[in-house]
mmCIF file with all atom_site columns, C-alpha atoms in Angstrom:
data_model
loop_
_atom_site.group_PDB
_atom_site.id
_atom_site.type_symbol
_atom_site.label_atom_id
_atom_site.label_alt_id
_atom_site.label_comp_id
_atom_site.label_asym_id
_atom_site.label_entity_id
_atom_site.label_seq_id
_atom_site.pdbx_PDB_ins_code
_atom_site.Cartn_x
_atom_site.Cartn_y
_atom_site.Cartn_z
_atom_site.occupancy
_atom_site.B_iso_or_equiv
_atom_site.pdbx_formal_charge
_atom_site.auth_seq_id
_atom_site.auth_comp_id
_atom_site.auth_asym_id
_atom_site.auth_atom_id
_atom_site.pdbx_PDB_model_num
ATOM 1  C CA . MET A 1 1  ? 72.726 125.373 146.137 1.00 61.00 ? 1  MET A CA 1
ATOM 2  C CA . PRO A 1 2  ? 73.080 128.986 146.927 1.00 65.00 ? 2  PRO A CA 1
ATOM 3  C CA . ALA A 1 3  ? 76.301 130.967 146.283 1.00 69.00 ? 3  ALA A CA 1
ATOM 4  C CA . PRO A 1 4  ? 78.609 131.412 149.248 1.00 75.00 ? 4  PRO A CA 1
ATOM 5  C CA . ARG A 1 5  ? 78.233 134.809 151.094 1.00 81.00 ? 5  ARG A CA 1
ATOM 6  C CA . LYS A 1 6  ? 81.104 137.112 150.224 1.00 88.00 ? 6  LYS A CA 1
ATOM 7  C CA . TYR A 1 7  ? 80.876 138.746 153.699 1.00 92.00 ? 7  TYR A CA 1
ATOM 8  C CA . PRO A 1 8  ? 80.630 136.744 157.003 1.00 93.00 ? 8  PRO A CA 1
ATOM 9  C CA . ASP A 1 9  ? 77.604 137.414 159.066 1.00 92.00 ? 9  ASP A CA 1
ATOM 10 C CA . GLY A 1 10 ? 79.637 138.670 161.835 1.00 95.00 ? 10 GLY A CA 1
ATOM 11 C CA . LEU A 1 11 ? 80.959 141.482 159.725 1.00 96.00 ? 11 LEU A CA 1
ATOM 12 C CA . ARG A 1 12 ? 77.433 142.147 158.503 1.00 96.00 ? 12 ARG A CA 1
ATOM 13 C CA . GLU A 1 13 ? 75.978 142.420 162.229 1.00 96.00 ? 13 GLU A CA 1
ATOM 14 C CA . ARG A 1 14 ? 78.913 144.647 163.057 1.00 97.00 ? 14 ARG A CA 1
ATOM 15 C CA . ALA A 1 15 ? 78.622 147.094 160.216 1.00 97.00 ? 15 ALA A CA 1
ATOM 16 C CA . VAL A 1 16 ? 74.920 147.582 160.575 1.00 97.00 ? 16 VAL A CA 1
ATOM 17 C CA . ARG A 1 17 ? 75.238 148.056 164.210 1.00 97.00 ? 17 ARG A CA 1
ATOM 18 C CA . GLU A 1 18 ? 77.915 150.765 163.754 1.00 97.00 ? 18 GLU A CA 1
ATOM 19 C CA . VAL A 1 19 ? 75.779 152.662 161.230 1.00 97.00 ? 19 VAL A CA 1
ATOM 20 C CA . ARG A 1 20 ? 72.580 152.431 163.354 1.00 96.00 ? 20 ARG A CA 1
ATOM 21 C CA . THR A 1 21 ? 74.197 153.354 166.844 1.00 96.00 ? 21 THR A CA 1
ATOM 22 C CA . THR A 1 22 ? 76.690 155.869 165.750 1.00 95.00 ? 22 THR A CA 1
ATOM 23 C CA . GLY A 1 23 ? 74.893 157.617 162.928 1.00 93.00 ? 23 GLY A CA 1
ATOM 24 C CA . ARG A 1 24 ? 77.960 157.617 160.842 1.00 95.00 ? 24 ARG A CA 1
ATOM 25 C CA . PRO A 1 25 ? 77.379 157.702 156.984 1.00 97.00 ? 25 PRO A CA 1
ATOM 26 C CA . ILE A 1 26 ? 77.048 154.337 155.335 1.00 97.00 ? 26 ILE A CA 1
ATOM 27 C CA . THR A 1 27 ? 79.947 155.200 152.953 1.00 97.00 ? 27 THR A CA 1
ATOM 28 C CA . HIS A 1 28 ? 82.298 155.988 155.720 1.00 97.00 ? 28 HIS A CA 1
ATOM 29 C CA . VAL A 1 29 ? 81.641 152.803 157.802 1.00 97.00 ? 29 VAL A CA 1
ATOM 30 C CA . ALA A 1 30 ? 81.618 150.671 154.503 1.00 97.00 ? 30 ALA A CA 1
ATOM 31 C CA . LYS A 1 31 ? 85.258 152.279 153.550 1.00 97.00 ? 31 LYS A CA 1
ATOM 32 C CA . ASP A 1 32 ? 86.526 151.492 157.010 1.00 97.00 ? 32 ASP A CA 1
ATOM 33 C CA . LEU A 1 33 ? 85.311 148.131 157.109 1.00 96.00 ? 33 LEU A CA 1
ATOM 34 C CA . GLY A 1 34 ? 86.270 147.299 153.544 1.00 95.00 ? 34 GLY A CA 1
ATOM 35 C CA . ILE A 1 35 ? 82.595 146.459 152.399 1.00 95.00 ? 35 ILE A CA 1
ATOM 36 C CA . HIS A 1 36 ? 80.753 147.815 149.321 1.00 96.00 ? 36 HIS A CA 1
ATOM 37 C CA . LYS A 1 37 ? 78.639 150.657 150.279 1.00 97.00 ? 37 LYS A CA 1
ATOM 38 C CA . GLU A 1 38 ? 75.569 149.363 148.274 1.00 97.00 ? 38 GLU A CA 1
ATOM 39 C CA . ALA A 1 39 ? 75.955 146.059 150.130 1.00 96.00 ? 39 ALA A CA 1
ATOM 40 C CA . LEU A 1 40 ? 75.994 147.680 153.474 1.00 97.00 ? 40 LEU A CA 1
ATOM 41 C CA . ARG A 1 41 ? 73.131 150.105 152.496 1.00 97.00 ? 41 ARG A CA 1
ATOM 42 C CA . GLY A 1 42 ? 71.010 147.016 151.711 1.00 96.00 ? 42 GLY A CA 1
ATOM 43 C CA . TRP A 1 43 ? 71.822 145.369 154.962 1.00 97.00 ? 43 TRP A CA 1
ATOM 44 C CA . VAL A 1 44 ? 70.888 148.489 156.881 1.00 97.00 ? 44 VAL A CA 1
ATOM 45 C CA . ARG A 1 45 ? 67.497 148.643 154.955 1.00 97.00 ? 45 ARG A CA 1
ATOM 46 C CA . GLN A 1 46 ? 66.838 145.143 155.730 1.00 96.00 ? 46 GLN A CA 1
ATOM 47 C CA . ALA A 1 47 ? 67.582 145.575 159.420 1.00 96.00 ? 47 ALA A CA 1
ATOM 48 C CA . GLU A 1 48 ? 65.421 148.592 159.610 1.00 96.00 ? 48 GLU A CA 1
ATOM 49 C CA . ALA A 1 49 ? 62.498 146.438 157.924 1.00 96.00 ? 49 ALA A CA 1
ATOM 50 C CA . ASP A 1 50 ? 63.007 143.607 160.452 1.00 95.00 ? 50 ASP A CA 1
ATOM 51 C CA . ALA A 1 51 ? 62.836 146.209 163.187 1.00 94.00 ? 51 ALA A CA 1
ATOM 52 C CA . GLY A 1 52 ? 59.470 147.496 161.788 1.00 93.00 ? 52 GLY A CA 1
ATOM 53 C CA . GLU A 1 53 ? 61.051 150.917 160.880 1.00 93.00 ? 53 GLU A CA 1
ATOM 54 C CA . ARG A 1 54 ? 60.282 150.559 157.273 1.00 90.00 ? 54 ARG A CA 1
ATOM 55 C CA . ASP A 1 55 ? 57.099 149.570 155.396 1.00 89.00 ? 55 ASP A CA 1
ATOM 56 C CA . ASP A 1 56 ? 58.619 149.409 151.899 1.00 91.00 ? 56 ASP A CA 1
ATOM 57 C CA . ARG A 1 57 ? 60.276 146.230 152.312 1.00 92.00 ? 57 ARG A CA 1
ATOM 58 C CA . LEU A 1 58 ? 59.333 142.578 153.433 1.00 92.00 ? 58 LEU A CA 1
ATOM 59 C CA . THR A 1 59 ? 60.996 141.485 156.798 1.00 94.00 ? 59 THR A CA 1
ATOM 60 C CA . SER A 1 60 ? 63.454 138.586 156.779 1.00 92.00 ? 60 SER A CA 1
ATOM 61 C CA . THR A 1 61 ? 60.841 136.201 158.062 1.00 93.00 ? 61 THR A CA 1
ATOM 62 C CA . GLU A 1 62 ? 58.273 137.352 155.303 1.00 94.00 ? 62 GLU A CA 1
ATOM 63 C CA . LEU A 1 63 ? 61.019 136.840 152.672 1.00 92.00 ? 63 LEU A CA 1
ATOM 64 C CA . ALA A 1 64 ? 61.810 133.307 154.104 1.00 94.00 ? 64 ALA A CA 1
ATOM 65 C CA . GLU A 1 65 ? 58.187 132.509 153.967 1.00 96.00 ? 65 GLU A CA 1
ATOM 66 C CA . LEU A 1 66 ? 57.589 133.782 150.502 1.00 95.00 ? 66 LEU A CA 1
ATOM 67 C CA . LYS A 1 67 ? 60.805 131.897 149.148 1.00 94.00 ? 67 LYS A CA 1
ATOM 68 C CA . GLN A 1 68 ? 59.200 128.710 150.651 1.00 95.00 ? 68 GLN A CA 1
ATOM 69 C CA . LEU A 1 69 ? 55.926 129.136 149.182 1.00 96.00 ? 69 LEU A CA 1
ATOM 70 C CA . ARG A 1 70 ? 57.305 129.641 145.815 1.00 95.00 ? 70 ARG A CA 1
ATOM 71 C CA . LYS A 1 71 ? 59.042 126.320 145.922 1.00 92.00 ? 71 LYS A CA 1
#
């Protein structure tokens, strides 16, 4: 059983949206919302991969497929 998530999905989405739409630095948004800056950085990178803006990471769909194949 996976560990429970520390941050709710709604907070994750809000934080990523704020970074991407406002262009504010990740550290400032993280501090304002009480999130660890490296957690937010990872979420933003994953959102960019899911949007096709990054080639250095797998998309969420690809990660889920890989996880299923490994089982």
